[in-house]
PDB file of C-alpha atoms in Angstrom:
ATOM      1  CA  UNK A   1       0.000   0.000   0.000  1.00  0.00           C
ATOM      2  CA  UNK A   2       1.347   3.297  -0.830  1.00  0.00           C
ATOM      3  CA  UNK A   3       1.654   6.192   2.262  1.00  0.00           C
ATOM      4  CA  UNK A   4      -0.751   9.129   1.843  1.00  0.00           C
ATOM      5  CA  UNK A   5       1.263  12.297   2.896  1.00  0.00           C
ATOM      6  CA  UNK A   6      -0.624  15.685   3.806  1.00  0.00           C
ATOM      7  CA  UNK A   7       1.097  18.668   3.244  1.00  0.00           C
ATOM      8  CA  UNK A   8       1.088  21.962   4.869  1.00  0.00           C
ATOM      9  CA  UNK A   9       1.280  25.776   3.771  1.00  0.00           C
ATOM     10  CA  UNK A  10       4.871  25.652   5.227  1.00  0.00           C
ATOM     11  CA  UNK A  11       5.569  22.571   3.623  1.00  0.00           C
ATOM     12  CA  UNK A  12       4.831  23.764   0.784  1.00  0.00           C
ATOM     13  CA  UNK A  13       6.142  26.699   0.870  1.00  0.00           C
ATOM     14  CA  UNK A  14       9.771  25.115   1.926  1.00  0.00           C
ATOM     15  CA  UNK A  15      11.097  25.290  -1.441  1.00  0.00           C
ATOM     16  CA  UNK A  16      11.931  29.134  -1.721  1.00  0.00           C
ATOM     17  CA  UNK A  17      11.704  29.742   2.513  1.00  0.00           C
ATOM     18  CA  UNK A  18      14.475  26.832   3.141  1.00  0.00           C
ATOM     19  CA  UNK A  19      15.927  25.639  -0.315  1.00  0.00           C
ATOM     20  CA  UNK A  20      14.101  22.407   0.390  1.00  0.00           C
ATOM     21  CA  UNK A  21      13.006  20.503  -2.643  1.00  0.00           C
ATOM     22  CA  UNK A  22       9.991  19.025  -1.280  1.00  0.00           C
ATOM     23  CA  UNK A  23       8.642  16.057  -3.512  1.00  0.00           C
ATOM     24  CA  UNK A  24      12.452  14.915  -4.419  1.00  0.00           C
ATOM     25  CA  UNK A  25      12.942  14.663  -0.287  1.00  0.00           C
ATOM     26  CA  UNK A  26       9.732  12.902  -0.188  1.00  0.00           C
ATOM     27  CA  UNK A  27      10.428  10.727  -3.039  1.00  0.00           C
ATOM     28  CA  UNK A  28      14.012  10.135  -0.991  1.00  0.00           C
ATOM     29  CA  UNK A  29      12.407   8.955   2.241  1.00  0.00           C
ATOM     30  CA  UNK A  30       9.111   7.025   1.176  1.00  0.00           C
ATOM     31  CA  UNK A  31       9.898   5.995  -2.584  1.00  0.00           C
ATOM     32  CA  UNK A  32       6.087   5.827  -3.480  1.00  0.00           C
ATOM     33  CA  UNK A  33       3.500   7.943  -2.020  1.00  0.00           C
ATOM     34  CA  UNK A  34       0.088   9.855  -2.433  1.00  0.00           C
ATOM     35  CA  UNK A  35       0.189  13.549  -2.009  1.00  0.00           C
ATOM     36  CA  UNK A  36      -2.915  15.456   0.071  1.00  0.00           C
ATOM     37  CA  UNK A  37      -3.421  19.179   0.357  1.00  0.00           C
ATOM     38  CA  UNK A  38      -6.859  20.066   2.593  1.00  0.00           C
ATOM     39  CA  UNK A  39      -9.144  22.165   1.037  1.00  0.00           C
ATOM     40  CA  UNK A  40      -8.209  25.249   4.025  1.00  0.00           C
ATOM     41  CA  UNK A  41      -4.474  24.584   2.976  1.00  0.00           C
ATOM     42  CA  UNK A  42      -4.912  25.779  -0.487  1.00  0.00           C
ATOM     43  CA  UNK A  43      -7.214  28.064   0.504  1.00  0.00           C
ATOM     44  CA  UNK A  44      -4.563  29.745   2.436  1.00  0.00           C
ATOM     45  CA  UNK A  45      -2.326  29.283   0.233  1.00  0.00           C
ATOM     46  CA  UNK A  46      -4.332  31.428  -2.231  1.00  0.00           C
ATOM     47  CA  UNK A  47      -4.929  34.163   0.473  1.00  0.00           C
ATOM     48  CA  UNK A  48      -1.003  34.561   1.037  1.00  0.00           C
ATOM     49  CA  UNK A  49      -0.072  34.516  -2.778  1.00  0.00           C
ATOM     50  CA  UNK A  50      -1.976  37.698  -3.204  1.00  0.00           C
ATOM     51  CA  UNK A  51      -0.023  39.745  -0.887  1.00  0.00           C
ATOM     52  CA  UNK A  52       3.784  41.004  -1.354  1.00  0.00           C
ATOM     53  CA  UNK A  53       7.291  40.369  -0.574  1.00  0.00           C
ATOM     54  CA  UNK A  54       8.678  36.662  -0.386  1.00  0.00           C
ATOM     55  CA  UNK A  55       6.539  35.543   1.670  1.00  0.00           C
ATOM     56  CA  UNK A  56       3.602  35.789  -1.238  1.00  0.00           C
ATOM     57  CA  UNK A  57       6.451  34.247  -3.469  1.00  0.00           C
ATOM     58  CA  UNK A  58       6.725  31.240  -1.715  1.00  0.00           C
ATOM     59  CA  UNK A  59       3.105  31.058  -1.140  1.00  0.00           C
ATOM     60  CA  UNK A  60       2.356  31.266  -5.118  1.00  0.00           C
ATOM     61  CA  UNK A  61       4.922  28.778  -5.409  1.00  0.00           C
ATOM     62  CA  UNK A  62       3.173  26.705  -3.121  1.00  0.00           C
ATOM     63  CA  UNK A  63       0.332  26.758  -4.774  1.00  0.00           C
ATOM     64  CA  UNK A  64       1.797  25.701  -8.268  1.00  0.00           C
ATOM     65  CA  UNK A  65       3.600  22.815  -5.890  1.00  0.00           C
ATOM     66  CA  UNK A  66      -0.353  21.620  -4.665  1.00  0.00           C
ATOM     67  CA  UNK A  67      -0.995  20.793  -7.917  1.00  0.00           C
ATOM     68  CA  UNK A  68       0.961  17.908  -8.054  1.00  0.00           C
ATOM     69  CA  UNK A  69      -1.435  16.861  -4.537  1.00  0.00           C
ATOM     70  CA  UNK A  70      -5.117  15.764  -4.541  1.00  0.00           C
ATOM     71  CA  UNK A  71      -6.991  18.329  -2.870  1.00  0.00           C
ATOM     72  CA  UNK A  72      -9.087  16.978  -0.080  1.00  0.00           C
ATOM     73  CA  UNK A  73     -11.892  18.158   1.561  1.00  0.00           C
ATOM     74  CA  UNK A  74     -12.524  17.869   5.828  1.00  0.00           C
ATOM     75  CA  UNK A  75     -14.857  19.846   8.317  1.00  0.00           C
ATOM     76  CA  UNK A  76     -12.530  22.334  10.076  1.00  0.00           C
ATOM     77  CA  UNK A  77     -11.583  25.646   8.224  1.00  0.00           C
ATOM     78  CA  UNK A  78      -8.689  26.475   9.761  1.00  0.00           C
ATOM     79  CA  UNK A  79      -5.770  24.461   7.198  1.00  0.00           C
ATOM     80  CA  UNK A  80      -3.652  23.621  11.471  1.00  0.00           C
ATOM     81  CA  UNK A  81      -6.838  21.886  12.274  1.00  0.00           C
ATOM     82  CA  UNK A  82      -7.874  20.421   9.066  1.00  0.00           C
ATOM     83  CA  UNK A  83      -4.401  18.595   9.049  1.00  0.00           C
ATOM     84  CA  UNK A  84      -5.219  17.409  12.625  1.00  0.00           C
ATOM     85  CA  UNK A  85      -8.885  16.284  11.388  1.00  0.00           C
ATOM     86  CA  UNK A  86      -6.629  14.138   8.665  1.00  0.00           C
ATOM     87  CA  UNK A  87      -4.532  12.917  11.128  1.00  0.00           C
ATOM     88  CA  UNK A  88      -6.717   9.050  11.529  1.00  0.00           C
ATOM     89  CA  UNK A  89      -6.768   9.313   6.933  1.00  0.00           C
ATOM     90  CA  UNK A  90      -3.013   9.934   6.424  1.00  0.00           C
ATOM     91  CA  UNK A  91       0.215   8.068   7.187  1.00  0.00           C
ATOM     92  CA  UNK A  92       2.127  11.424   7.415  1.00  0.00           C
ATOM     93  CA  UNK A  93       2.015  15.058   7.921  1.00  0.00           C
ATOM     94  CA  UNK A  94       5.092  17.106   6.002  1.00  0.00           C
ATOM     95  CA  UNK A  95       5.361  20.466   7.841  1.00  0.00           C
ATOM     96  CA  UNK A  96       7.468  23.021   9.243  1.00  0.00           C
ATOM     97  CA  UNK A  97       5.538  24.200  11.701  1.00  0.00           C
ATOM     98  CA  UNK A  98       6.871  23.432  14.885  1.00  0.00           C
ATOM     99  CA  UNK A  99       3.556  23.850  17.090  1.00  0.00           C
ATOM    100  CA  UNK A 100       1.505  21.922  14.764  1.00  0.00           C
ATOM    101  CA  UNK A 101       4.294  19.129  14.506  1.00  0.00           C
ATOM    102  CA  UNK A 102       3.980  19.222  18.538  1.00  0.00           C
ATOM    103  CA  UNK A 103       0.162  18.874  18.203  1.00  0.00           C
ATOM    104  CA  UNK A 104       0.352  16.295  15.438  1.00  0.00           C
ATOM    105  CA  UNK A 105       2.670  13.910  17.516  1.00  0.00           C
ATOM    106  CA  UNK A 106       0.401  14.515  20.310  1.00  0.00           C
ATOM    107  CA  UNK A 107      -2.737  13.106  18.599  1.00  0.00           C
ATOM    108  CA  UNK A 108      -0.535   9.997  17.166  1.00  0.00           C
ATOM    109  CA  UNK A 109       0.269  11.427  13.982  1.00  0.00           C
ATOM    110  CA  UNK A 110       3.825  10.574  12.028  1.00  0.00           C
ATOM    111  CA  UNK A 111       5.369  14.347  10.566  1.00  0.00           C
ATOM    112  CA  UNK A 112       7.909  14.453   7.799  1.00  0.00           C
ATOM    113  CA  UNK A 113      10.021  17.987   8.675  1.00  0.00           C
ATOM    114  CA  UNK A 114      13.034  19.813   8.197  1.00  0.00           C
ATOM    115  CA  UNK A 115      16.044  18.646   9.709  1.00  0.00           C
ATOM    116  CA  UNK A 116      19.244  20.653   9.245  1.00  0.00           C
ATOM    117  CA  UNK A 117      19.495  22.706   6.297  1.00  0.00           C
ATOM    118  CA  UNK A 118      17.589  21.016   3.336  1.00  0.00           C
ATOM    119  CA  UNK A 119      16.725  17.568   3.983  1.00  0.00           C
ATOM    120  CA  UNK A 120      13.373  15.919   5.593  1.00  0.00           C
ATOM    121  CA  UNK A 121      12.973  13.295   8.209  1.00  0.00           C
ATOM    122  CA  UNK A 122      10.117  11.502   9.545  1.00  0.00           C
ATOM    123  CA  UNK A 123       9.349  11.496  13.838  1.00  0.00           C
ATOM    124  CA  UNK A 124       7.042   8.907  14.952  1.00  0.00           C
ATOM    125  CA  UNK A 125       4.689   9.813  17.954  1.00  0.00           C
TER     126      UNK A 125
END
């Protein structure tokens, strides 16, 4: 069976905040996988593309990245608690958020993040 992975905004958004290429770490650590984005995610994703500077750079980026994801849809609107919602559907939560990595592992969910520079690894709960 191939691991569904949900990705966050700051997942997404790793490639131009922390020279992370996201789906060829992925692709290192799991091999074959499913890519998620919840509904809220792109949603916010959309909201922070519109405004200026880099951060609206790495949020349109982002959202060209969620493409490549099936877009899911949950019952929370906010994208921290819509990946928590997930948390029982998915095998893994890619993020760089460090309190919703805290509240992930809490609730018994695996999350794929940033560990030195440019490369992912996965913490179990």
């Amino acid at each position: 069976m191939v691991p569904t992975v949900a990705a966050d905004t700051s997942a997404l958004m790793m490639p131009v905040e922390n020279g992370v290429r996201l789906f060829d770490e992925l692709d290192r650590l799991l091999g074959r996988y499913e890519c998620v984005v919840p509904r809220a995610v792109a949603a916010e994703l959309d909201g922070l593309s519109r405004g200026g500077g880099e951060e609206a750079t790495a949020a349109s980026v982002g959202r060209d990245l969620a493409t490549r994801c099936r877009t899911v849809d949950h019952e929370e609107s906010y994208a921290d608690d819509a990946l928590v919602e997930l948390g029982d559907e998915v095998d893994f939560v890619v993020t760089n958020d460090a309190p919703l990595r805290n509240r992930l592992l809490d609730a018994g969910v695996p999350v794929i993040h940033i560990r030195g520079q440019n490369k992912l690894t996965i913490t179990q709960p």
